[in-house]
Each structure stands twice: as C-alpha cells, then as structure tokens.
C-alpha cells in the first residue's frame, strides 16, 4: 500500500499526472502549515517518524484527522521529496476545481504565457500579500502547481483563486484591461479603475499579439537608474503595491 502511494506521489512531479489525479505535492513545514491554516485542500500528510514525535509538531497536527497522517521511514520519505535536505514533512493537496470566471470580481491579474516557474510563484506570493486573489493564466503558461512554482509561492496557492487557460477577451465588456509595458502612463499617480484586469506578459516576448488587441491602456514603472527593464515578477509586485494603495 505504502509503495503504491509513494509511486503516485512521485508521478505528481509531472503535469499530466497532476491533472489526472487533481493533486499536487508540497514539502516543508511552512507550506504544510499554510495548507492546513488557509484551506481545506490537504488530502494526506506524510512525515518521518522522527518529525512526528518532535515536541513542536504537536501543535501542527492538533486539528488534523490522524487518519490523514502517514508515517514513513527516512528512506521512504526521501523518495517522495525533490529537495536535497527534506525537513521531514510533506503533503498531497487537492487542486481546487475550476469554476467559471467571476466577472463581478473587481480586480484581476492576467498572466500571459509566463514561462518561468520561479517568476510565477513570486507573482502569486505578491498577489496574496497585496490582496489580489483572482489570477487568470493564459494557455501556454507554466503549470502553477509545478513544484518550483509552489515553493516560490510560499503558501500563496492557498490564499488565492487560480484560473487556467483563460481567454483575456472575456473581460472586455466588464473590465478595464491594463497592460504593464515599458511604455505607457506612469504608475505613480495613476488612478486605477474599480474594475480592472492587469496584464503581464511573457519574460522574453511580452504580451501576445492576440491579447494586445484586448488591451485598452498601458502603464509603466519609471526607472531612475540604468537597465533595459524590470523582471516581470518585480514589475508585477510594484504594480500590485500601487493597486493596493489606490483602493
């Protein structure tokens, strides 16, 4: 039984199996605690016997059904982890079922073909921090439940709503579609419309030609020093901060 569970967890390293099972894998105390505290998506918790019997672990497991906790040997635990020095605890979580886009939600982020898992995770982390909870991803974006994205998100996945394979044009009648670009209105002093979608494009190629057709306005972050442009995750974080101050 345990060996079969280990094999299934190992398969979650691949996108097709995450989609097949509707599950993703998380590692480490911080991520598992975030999953327990902020969501009901935890299916099973895996930990080493040594971790389980640590004094500090009792608080972590206080509200967990003991049937959800599966103890593994050190050797077994290392088989399911991708980090070099696993902390002794991990979990399998359910990927939330995707409902239709709620056009009554005022503020959205739209991520157009973001390809780097670390960038995507950082954007999700900032979105959670600044209270922008509705995130739409275009087709061809990196899987948001990729292990690198989940680690970079630092628990953000449990505090936001993710929508995959979304067509930007469906927001055209209800929202102001605003692109982050190297040219546009200065984000400082910009009066953000109440119902807005903020579009961030691919790291190398920017916003796709198809999605540019839907963009109604562009904003930019004026630099004071040298450099071609900001990293997309850095730019997104700055703009989200400006949006949060403008509420």
PDB file of C-alpha atoms in Angstrom:
ATOM      1  CA  UNK A   1       0.000   0.000   0.000  1.00  0.00           C
ATOM      2  CA  UNK A   2       2.706   2.483   1.009  1.00  0.00           C
ATOM      3  CA  UNK A   3       4.781   1.662  -2.071  1.00  0.00           C
ATOM      4  CA  UNK A   4       1.805   2.400  -4.320  1.00  0.00           C
ATOM      5  CA  UNK A   5       1.263   5.739  -2.578  1.00  0.00           C
ATOM      6  CA  UNK A   6       4.932   6.597  -2.998  1.00  0.00           C
ATOM      7  CA  UNK A   7       4.747   5.833  -6.722  1.00  0.00           C
ATOM      8  CA  UNK A   8       1.662   8.012  -7.128  1.00  0.00           C
ATOM      9  CA  UNK A   9       3.305  10.887  -5.264  1.00  0.00           C
ATOM     10  CA  UNK A  10       6.400  10.562  -7.449  1.00  0.00           C
ATOM     11  CA  UNK A  11       4.171  10.777 -10.523  1.00  0.00           C
ATOM     12  CA  UNK A  12       2.896  14.195  -9.343  1.00  0.00           C
ATOM     13  CA  UNK A  13       6.212  15.665 -10.478  1.00  0.00           C
ATOM     14  CA  UNK A  14       4.720  15.585 -13.988  1.00  0.00           C
ATOM     15  CA  UNK A  15       1.973  17.951 -15.158  1.00  0.00           C
ATOM     16  CA  UNK A  16      -0.098  15.244 -16.821  1.00  0.00           C
ATOM     17  CA  UNK A  17      -0.403  13.263 -13.577  1.00  0.00           C
ATOM     18  CA  UNK A  18      -1.211  16.352 -11.516  1.00  0.00           C
ATOM     19  CA  UNK A  19      -4.082  16.958 -13.924  1.00  0.00           C
ATOM     20  CA  UNK A  20      -5.075  13.281 -13.971  1.00  0.00           C
ATOM     21  CA  UNK A  21      -5.322  12.968 -10.190  1.00  0.00           C
ATOM     22  CA  UNK A  22      -6.262  16.597  -9.489  1.00  0.00           C
ATOM     23  CA  UNK A  23      -3.496  16.736  -6.884  1.00  0.00           C
ATOM     24  CA  UNK A  24      -0.195  18.451  -6.190  1.00  0.00           C
ATOM     25  CA  UNK A  25       2.624  17.861  -3.739  1.00  0.00           C
ATOM     26  CA  UNK A  26       4.102  20.258  -1.191  1.00  0.00           C
ATOM     27  CA  UNK A  27       7.159  19.970   1.041  1.00  0.00           C
ATOM     28  CA  UNK A  28       8.255  21.643   4.254  1.00  0.00           C
ATOM     29  CA  UNK A  29       6.730  22.946   7.467  1.00  0.00           C
ATOM     30  CA  UNK A  30       5.808  26.381   6.144  1.00  0.00           C
ATOM     31  CA  UNK A  31       3.892  25.110   3.120  1.00  0.00           C
ATOM     32  CA  UNK A  32       2.119  22.349   5.021  1.00  0.00           C
ATOM     33  CA  UNK A  33       1.134  24.782   7.787  1.00  0.00           C
ATOM     34  CA  UNK A  34      -0.223  27.231   5.194  1.00  0.00           C
ATOM     35  CA  UNK A  35      -2.255  24.441   3.599  1.00  0.00           C
ATOM     36  CA  UNK A  36      -3.705  23.449   6.977  1.00  0.00           C
ATOM     37  CA  UNK A  37      -4.406  27.020   8.123  1.00  0.00           C
ATOM     38  CA  UNK A  38      -5.749  28.573   4.919  1.00  0.00           C
ATOM     39  CA  UNK A  39      -7.524  25.834   3.007  1.00  0.00           C
ATOM     40  CA  UNK A  40      -9.301  22.525   3.147  1.00  0.00           C
ATOM     41  CA  UNK A  41      -7.295  21.031   0.302  1.00  0.00           C
ATOM     42  CA  UNK A  42      -4.996  18.755   2.328  1.00  0.00           C
ATOM     43  CA  UNK A  43      -5.610  15.119   1.396  1.00  0.00           C
ATOM     44  CA  UNK A  44      -2.747  13.386   3.186  1.00  0.00           C
ATOM     45  CA  UNK A  45       0.227  14.440   5.266  1.00  0.00           C
ATOM     46  CA  UNK A  46       3.432  12.439   5.060  1.00  0.00           C
ATOM     47  CA  UNK A  47       6.148  12.730   7.648  1.00  0.00           C
ATOM     48  CA  UNK A  48       9.012  10.814   9.122  1.00  0.00           C
ATOM     49  CA  UNK A  49       8.546   9.148  12.478  1.00  0.00           C
ATOM     50  CA  UNK A  50      11.254  11.384  13.875  1.00  0.00           C
ATOM     51  CA  UNK A  51       9.421  14.555  12.774  1.00  0.00           C
ATOM     52  CA  UNK A  52       6.069  13.283  14.050  1.00  0.00           C
ATOM     53  CA  UNK A  53       7.409  12.800  17.557  1.00  0.00           C
ATOM     54  CA  UNK A  54       9.043  16.221  17.798  1.00  0.00           C
ATOM     55  CA  UNK A  55       7.546  18.331  20.567  1.00  0.00           C
ATOM     56  CA  UNK A  56       6.797  21.257  18.226  1.00  0.00           C
ATOM     57  CA  UNK A  57       4.910  19.010  15.815  1.00  0.00           C
ATOM     58  CA  UNK A  58       2.013  18.519  18.221  1.00  0.00           C
ATOM     59  CA  UNK A  59       0.612  21.996  17.529  1.00  0.00           C
ATOM     60  CA  UNK A  60       0.863  21.462  13.780  1.00  0.00           C
ATOM     61  CA  UNK A  61      -1.131  18.246  13.971  1.00  0.00           C
ATOM     62  CA  UNK A  62      -3.616  19.433  16.606  1.00  0.00           C
ATOM     63  CA  UNK A  63      -6.550  19.936  14.224  1.00  0.00           C
ATOM     64  CA  UNK A  64      -5.688  17.201  11.743  1.00  0.00           C
ATOM     65  CA  UNK A  65      -7.562  13.913  11.459  1.00  0.00           C
ATOM     66  CA  UNK A  66      -4.977  11.333  12.468  1.00  0.00           C
ATOM     67  CA  UNK A  67      -6.127   9.133   9.582  1.00  0.00           C
ATOM     68  CA  UNK A  68      -4.681  11.752   7.214  1.00  0.00           C
ATOM     69  CA  UNK A  69      -1.188  11.377   8.665  1.00  0.00           C
ATOM     70  CA  UNK A  70       1.042   8.711   7.164  1.00  0.00           C
ATOM     71  CA  UNK A  71       4.374   7.933   8.783  1.00  0.00           C
ATOM     72  CA  UNK A  72       7.314   6.992   6.583  1.00  0.00           C
ATOM     73  CA  UNK A  73      10.846   5.860   7.184  1.00  0.00           C
ATOM     74  CA  UNK A  74      13.651   8.285   6.287  1.00  0.00           C
ATOM     75  CA  UNK A  75      14.387   6.255   3.140  1.00  0.00           C
ATOM     76  CA  UNK A  76      10.743   6.260   2.036  1.00  0.00           C
ATOM     77  CA  UNK A  77      10.372   9.973   2.728  1.00  0.00           C
ATOM     78  CA  UNK A  78      13.390  10.898   0.604  1.00  0.00           C
ATOM     79  CA  UNK A  79      11.840   9.012  -2.309  1.00  0.00           C
ATOM     80  CA  UNK A  80       8.867  11.378  -2.454  1.00  0.00           C
ATOM     81  CA  UNK A  81      10.809  14.617  -1.960  1.00  0.00           C
ATOM     82  CA  UNK A  82      12.643  16.671  -4.556  1.00  0.00           C
ATOM     83  CA  UNK A  83      14.562  18.905  -2.136  1.00  0.00           C
ATOM     84  CA  UNK A  84      18.092  17.863  -1.178  1.00  0.00           C
ATOM     85  CA  UNK A  85      17.549  18.148   2.570  1.00  0.00           C
ATOM     86  CA  UNK A  86      13.869  17.423   3.272  1.00  0.00           C
ATOM     87  CA  UNK A  87      12.543  18.723   6.593  1.00  0.00           C
ATOM     88  CA  UNK A  88      10.546  15.604   7.404  1.00  0.00           C
ATOM     89  CA  UNK A  89       7.036  16.705   6.469  1.00  0.00           C
ATOM     90  CA  UNK A  90       5.132  16.962   3.188  1.00  0.00           C
ATOM     91  CA  UNK A  91       1.564  16.722   1.941  1.00  0.00           C
ATOM     92  CA  UNK A  92      -0.601  15.888  -1.020  1.00  0.00           C
ATOM     93  CA  UNK A  93      -3.200  18.577  -1.688  1.00  0.00           C
ATOM     94  CA  UNK A  94      -6.229  18.642  -3.961  1.00  0.00           C
ATOM     95  CA  UNK A  95      -6.178  21.104  -6.846  1.00  0.00           C
ATOM     96  CA  UNK A  96      -9.341  23.207  -6.454  1.00  0.00           C
ATOM     97  CA  UNK A  97     -11.970  22.596  -9.105  1.00  0.00           C
ATOM     98  CA  UNK A  98     -12.004  25.459 -11.557  1.00  0.00           C
ATOM     99  CA  UNK A  99     -15.320  27.248 -11.848  1.00  0.00           C
ATOM    100  CA  UNK A 100     -16.150  29.876 -14.426  1.00  0.00           C
ATOM    101  CA  UNK A 101     -14.535  33.300 -14.165  1.00  0.00           C
ATOM    102  CA  UNK A 102     -16.474  35.571 -11.805  1.00  0.00           C
ATOM    103  CA  UNK A 103     -16.777  38.835 -13.739  1.00  0.00           C
ATOM    104  CA  UNK A 104     -18.190  40.546 -10.646  1.00  0.00           C
ATOM    105  CA  UNK A 105     -14.741  40.408  -9.046  1.00  0.00           C
ATOM    106  CA  UNK A 106     -13.256  43.899  -9.388  1.00  0.00           C
ATOM    107  CA  UNK A 107      -9.517  43.270  -9.675  1.00  0.00           C
ATOM    108  CA  UNK A 108      -7.804  40.541 -11.676  1.00  0.00           C
ATOM    109  CA  UNK A 109      -4.291  39.631 -12.683  1.00  0.00           C
ATOM    110  CA  UNK A 110      -3.884  38.107 -16.121  1.00  0.00           C
ATOM    111  CA  UNK A 111      -0.609  36.296 -16.762  1.00  0.00           C
ATOM    112  CA  UNK A 112       0.119  35.827 -20.440  1.00  0.00           C
ATOM    113  CA  UNK A 113       2.402  32.866 -21.194  1.00  0.00           C
ATOM    114  CA  UNK A 114       4.587  33.269 -18.092  1.00  0.00           C
ATOM    115  CA  UNK A 115       7.182  30.536 -18.584  1.00  0.00           C
ATOM    116  CA  UNK A 116       9.470  30.633 -15.557  1.00  0.00           C
ATOM    117  CA  UNK A 117       8.130  28.712 -12.516  1.00  0.00           C
ATOM    118  CA  UNK A 118      10.016  30.945 -10.082  1.00  0.00           C
ATOM    119  CA  UNK A 119       8.579  34.107 -11.613  1.00  0.00           C
ATOM    120  CA  UNK A 120       5.064  32.715 -11.478  1.00  0.00           C
ATOM    121  CA  UNK A 121       5.447  31.643  -7.856  1.00  0.00           C
ATOM    122  CA  UNK A 122       6.800  35.069  -6.881  1.00  0.00           C
ATOM    123  CA  UNK A 123       3.893  36.815  -8.617  1.00  0.00           C
ATOM    124  CA  UNK A 124       1.404  34.590  -6.777  1.00  0.00           C
ATOM    125  CA  UNK A 125       3.138  35.299  -3.477  1.00  0.00           C
ATOM    126  CA  UNK A 126       2.918  39.063  -4.069  1.00  0.00           C
ATOM    127  CA  UNK A 127      -0.708  38.786  -5.214  1.00  0.00           C
ATOM    128  CA  UNK A 128      -1.647  37.026  -1.987  1.00  0.00           C
ATOM    129  CA  UNK A 129       0.242  39.614   0.076  1.00  0.00           C
ATOM    130  CA  UNK A 130      -1.446  42.580  -1.619  1.00  0.00           C
ATOM    131  CA  UNK A 131      -4.894  41.007  -1.575  1.00  0.00           C
ATOM    132  CA  UNK A 132      -5.375  40.390  -5.298  1.00  0.00           C
ATOM    133  CA  UNK A 133      -6.908  36.969  -5.090  1.00  0.00           C
ATOM    134  CA  UNK A 134      -8.173  36.348  -8.629  1.00  0.00           C
ATOM    135  CA  UNK A 135      -5.448  35.196 -11.008  1.00  0.00           C
ATOM    136  CA  UNK A 136      -6.087  34.145 -14.600  1.00  0.00           C
ATOM    137  CA  UNK A 137      -3.457  32.364 -16.682  1.00  0.00           C
ATOM    138  CA  UNK A 138      -3.415  32.135 -20.447  1.00  0.00           C
ATOM    139  CA  UNK A 139      -2.888  28.857 -22.209  1.00  0.00           C
ATOM    140  CA  UNK A 140       0.815  28.028 -22.579  1.00  0.00           C
ATOM    141  CA  UNK A 141       1.624  29.454 -19.148  1.00  0.00           C
ATOM    142  CA  UNK A 142       3.716  27.257 -16.870  1.00  0.00           C
ATOM    143  CA  UNK A 143       1.705  24.933 -14.635  1.00  0.00           C
ATOM    144  CA  UNK A 144       1.005  26.870 -11.396  1.00  0.00           C
ATOM    145  CA  UNK A 145       1.189  23.598  -9.450  1.00  0.00           C
ATOM    146  CA  UNK A 146       4.716  22.858 -10.664  1.00  0.00           C
ATOM    147  CA  UNK A 147       6.886  22.104  -7.610  1.00  0.00           C
ATOM    148  CA  UNK A 148       9.185  25.102  -8.274  1.00  0.00           C
ATOM    149  CA  UNK A 149       6.207  27.432  -8.575  1.00  0.00           C
ATOM    150  CA  UNK A 150       4.672  26.079  -5.373  1.00  0.00           C
ATOM    151  CA  UNK A 151       7.931  26.553  -3.459  1.00  0.00           C
ATOM    152  CA  UNK A 152       8.372  30.098  -4.792  1.00  0.00           C
ATOM    153  CA  UNK A 153       4.756  30.876  -3.886  1.00  0.00           C
ATOM    154  CA  UNK A 154       5.493  30.140  -0.220  1.00  0.00           C
ATOM    155  CA  UNK A 155       1.909  29.184   0.582  1.00  0.00           C
ATOM    156  CA  UNK A 156       0.209  31.729  -1.684  1.00  0.00           C
ATOM    157  CA  UNK A 157      -1.611  28.955  -3.557  1.00  0.00           C
ATOM    158  CA  UNK A 158      -3.855  28.510  -0.516  1.00  0.00           C
ATOM    159  CA  UNK A 159      -4.893  32.164  -0.342  1.00  0.00           C
ATOM    160  CA  UNK A 160      -5.766  32.917  -3.976  1.00  0.00           C
ATOM    161  CA  UNK A 161      -8.023  31.645  -6.761  1.00  0.00           C
ATOM    162  CA  UNK A 162      -6.289  30.337  -9.876  1.00  0.00           C
ATOM    163  CA  UNK A 163      -7.942  30.033 -13.280  1.00  0.00           C
ATOM    164  CA  UNK A 164      -6.081  28.311 -16.111  1.00  0.00           C
ATOM    165  CA  UNK A 165      -6.434  28.551 -19.898  1.00  0.00           C
ATOM    166  CA  UNK A 166      -8.441  31.782 -19.741  1.00  0.00           C
ATOM    167  CA  UNK A 167      -9.194  33.976 -22.760  1.00  0.00           C
ATOM    168  CA  UNK A 168      -8.438  37.627 -21.942  1.00  0.00           C
ATOM    169  CA  UNK A 169     -11.142  38.869 -24.290  1.00  0.00           C
ATOM    170  CA  UNK A 170     -13.907  37.659 -21.975  1.00  0.00           C
ATOM    171  CA  UNK A 171     -13.124  40.608 -19.679  1.00  0.00           C
ATOM    172  CA  UNK A 172     -13.570  43.196 -22.451  1.00  0.00           C
ATOM    173  CA  UNK A 173     -17.178  44.164 -21.652  1.00  0.00           C
ATOM    174  CA  UNK A 174     -16.857  44.341 -17.867  1.00  0.00           C
ATOM    175  CA  UNK A 175     -13.306  45.425 -17.017  1.00  0.00           C
ATOM    176  CA  UNK A 176     -10.620  47.898 -17.994  1.00  0.00           C
ATOM    177  CA  UNK A 177      -7.798  45.815 -19.465  1.00  0.00           C
ATOM    178  CA  UNK A 178      -4.490  47.411 -18.494  1.00  0.00           C
ATOM    179  CA  UNK A 179      -1.128  46.157 -19.688  1.00  0.00           C
ATOM    180  CA  UNK A 180       2.197  46.514 -17.916  1.00  0.00           C
ATOM    181  CA  UNK A 181       4.612  47.797 -20.550  1.00  0.00           C
ATOM    182  CA  UNK A 182       7.868  49.699 -20.894  1.00  0.00           C
ATOM    183  CA  UNK A 183       5.816  52.500 -22.427  1.00  0.00           C
ATOM    184  CA  UNK A 184       2.598  53.867 -21.001  1.00  0.00           C
ATOM    185  CA  UNK A 185       1.245  56.064 -18.238  1.00  0.00           C
ATOM    186  CA  UNK A 186       3.376  56.336 -15.131  1.00  0.00           C
ATOM    187  CA  UNK A 187       2.024  54.019 -12.443  1.00  0.00           C
ATOM    188  CA  UNK A 188       2.817  56.725  -9.858  1.00  0.00           C
ATOM    189  CA  UNK A 189      -0.322  58.803  -9.571  1.00  0.00           C
ATOM    190  CA  UNK A 190      -2.306  56.557 -11.891  1.00  0.00           C
ATOM    191  CA  UNK A 191      -5.971  56.338 -10.903  1.00  0.00           C
ATOM    192  CA  UNK A 192      -6.824  52.661 -11.167  1.00  0.00           C
ATOM    193  CA  UNK A 193     -10.376  51.979 -12.390  1.00  0.00           C
ATOM    194  CA  UNK A 194     -12.507  49.967  -9.979  1.00  0.00           C
ATOM    195  CA  UNK A 195     -12.931  47.033 -12.348  1.00  0.00           C
ATOM    196  CA  UNK A 196      -9.542  46.259 -13.864  1.00  0.00           C
ATOM    197  CA  UNK A 197      -7.511  43.414 -15.281  1.00  0.00           C
ATOM    198  CA  UNK A 198      -3.727  43.859 -15.105  1.00  0.00           C
ATOM    199  CA  UNK A 199      -1.889  42.004 -17.846  1.00  0.00           C
ATOM    200  CA  UNK A 200       1.714  40.828 -17.536  1.00  0.00           C
ATOM    201  CA  UNK A 201       3.414  39.199 -20.487  1.00  0.00           C
ATOM    202  CA  UNK A 202       5.983  36.548 -21.211  1.00  0.00           C
ATOM    203  CA  UNK A 203       9.505  37.181 -19.890  1.00  0.00           C
ATOM    204  CA  UNK A 204      11.118  37.257 -23.347  1.00  0.00           C
ATOM    205  CA  UNK A 205       8.301  38.120 -25.745  1.00  0.00           C
ATOM    206  CA  UNK A 206       5.897  40.225 -23.718  1.00  0.00           C
ATOM    207  CA  UNK A 207       2.145  40.185 -24.327  1.00  0.00           C
ATOM    208  CA  UNK A 208       0.957  38.104 -27.259  1.00  0.00           C
ATOM    209  CA  UNK A 209      -0.351  39.908 -30.371  1.00  0.00           C
ATOM    210  CA  UNK A 210      -3.766  38.358 -29.817  1.00  0.00           C
ATOM    211  CA  UNK A 211      -4.005  39.727 -26.285  1.00  0.00           C
ATOM    212  CA  UNK A 212      -2.636  43.141 -27.275  1.00  0.00           C
ATOM    213  CA  UNK A 213      -5.867  43.596 -29.232  1.00  0.00           C
ATOM    214  CA  UNK A 214      -7.827  43.454 -25.967  1.00  0.00           C
ATOM    215  CA  UNK A 215      -5.587  45.901 -24.067  1.00  0.00           C
ATOM    216  CA  UNK A 216      -7.220  49.310 -23.516  1.00  0.00           C
ATOM    217  CA  UNK A 217      -4.413  51.132 -21.703  1.00  0.00           C
ATOM    218  CA  UNK A 218      -0.770  50.648 -20.723  1.00  0.00           C
ATOM    219  CA  UNK A 219       1.072  51.632 -17.574  1.00  0.00           C
ATOM    220  CA  UNK A 220       4.777  51.638 -16.830  1.00  0.00           C
ATOM    221  CA  UNK A 221       7.179  51.929 -13.928  1.00  0.00           C
ATOM    222  CA  UNK A 222       9.579  54.797 -14.497  1.00  0.00           C
ATOM    223  CA  UNK A 223      13.166  53.916 -13.675  1.00  0.00           C
ATOM    224  CA  UNK A 224      15.748  56.136 -12.010  1.00  0.00           C
ATOM    225  CA  UNK A 225      18.858  54.195 -12.937  1.00  0.00           C
ATOM    226  CA  UNK A 226      20.073  52.004 -15.768  1.00  0.00           C
ATOM    227  CA  UNK A 227      18.811  48.755 -17.252  1.00  0.00           C
ATOM    228  CA  UNK A 228      16.580  47.601 -20.063  1.00  0.00           C
ATOM    229  CA  UNK A 229      13.549  46.664 -17.971  1.00  0.00           C
ATOM    230  CA  UNK A 230      12.347  45.061 -14.769  1.00  0.00           C
ATOM    231  CA  UNK A 231      11.891  41.341 -14.245  1.00  0.00           C
ATOM    232  CA  UNK A 232       8.195  40.508 -14.733  1.00  0.00           C
ATOM    233  CA  UNK A 233       7.778  39.346 -11.117  1.00  0.00           C
ATOM    234  CA  UNK A 234       9.364  42.559  -9.803  1.00  0.00           C
ATOM    235  CA  UNK A 235       7.206  44.729 -12.076  1.00  0.00           C
ATOM    236  CA  UNK A 236       4.054  42.846 -11.084  1.00  0.00           C
ATOM    237  CA  UNK A 237       4.841  43.267  -7.390  1.00  0.00           C
ATOM    238  CA  UNK A 238       5.369  47.028  -7.738  1.00  0.00           C
ATOM    239  CA  UNK A 239       2.144  47.488  -9.656  1.00  0.00           C
ATOM    240  CA  UNK A 240       0.179  45.356  -7.214  1.00  0.00           C
ATOM    241  CA  UNK A 241       1.511  47.506  -4.386  1.00  0.00           C
ATOM    242  CA  UNK A 242       0.304  50.603  -6.223  1.00  0.00           C
ATOM    243  CA  UNK A 243      -3.108  48.991  -6.769  1.00  0.00           C
ATOM    244  CA  UNK A 244      -3.415  48.106  -3.090  1.00  0.00           C
ATOM    245  CA  UNK A 245      -2.717  51.726  -2.082  1.00  0.00           C
ATOM    246  CA  UNK A 246      -5.278  53.018  -4.552  1.00  0.00           C
ATOM    247  CA  UNK A 247      -8.223  51.017  -3.174  1.00  0.00           C
TER     248      UNK A 247
END
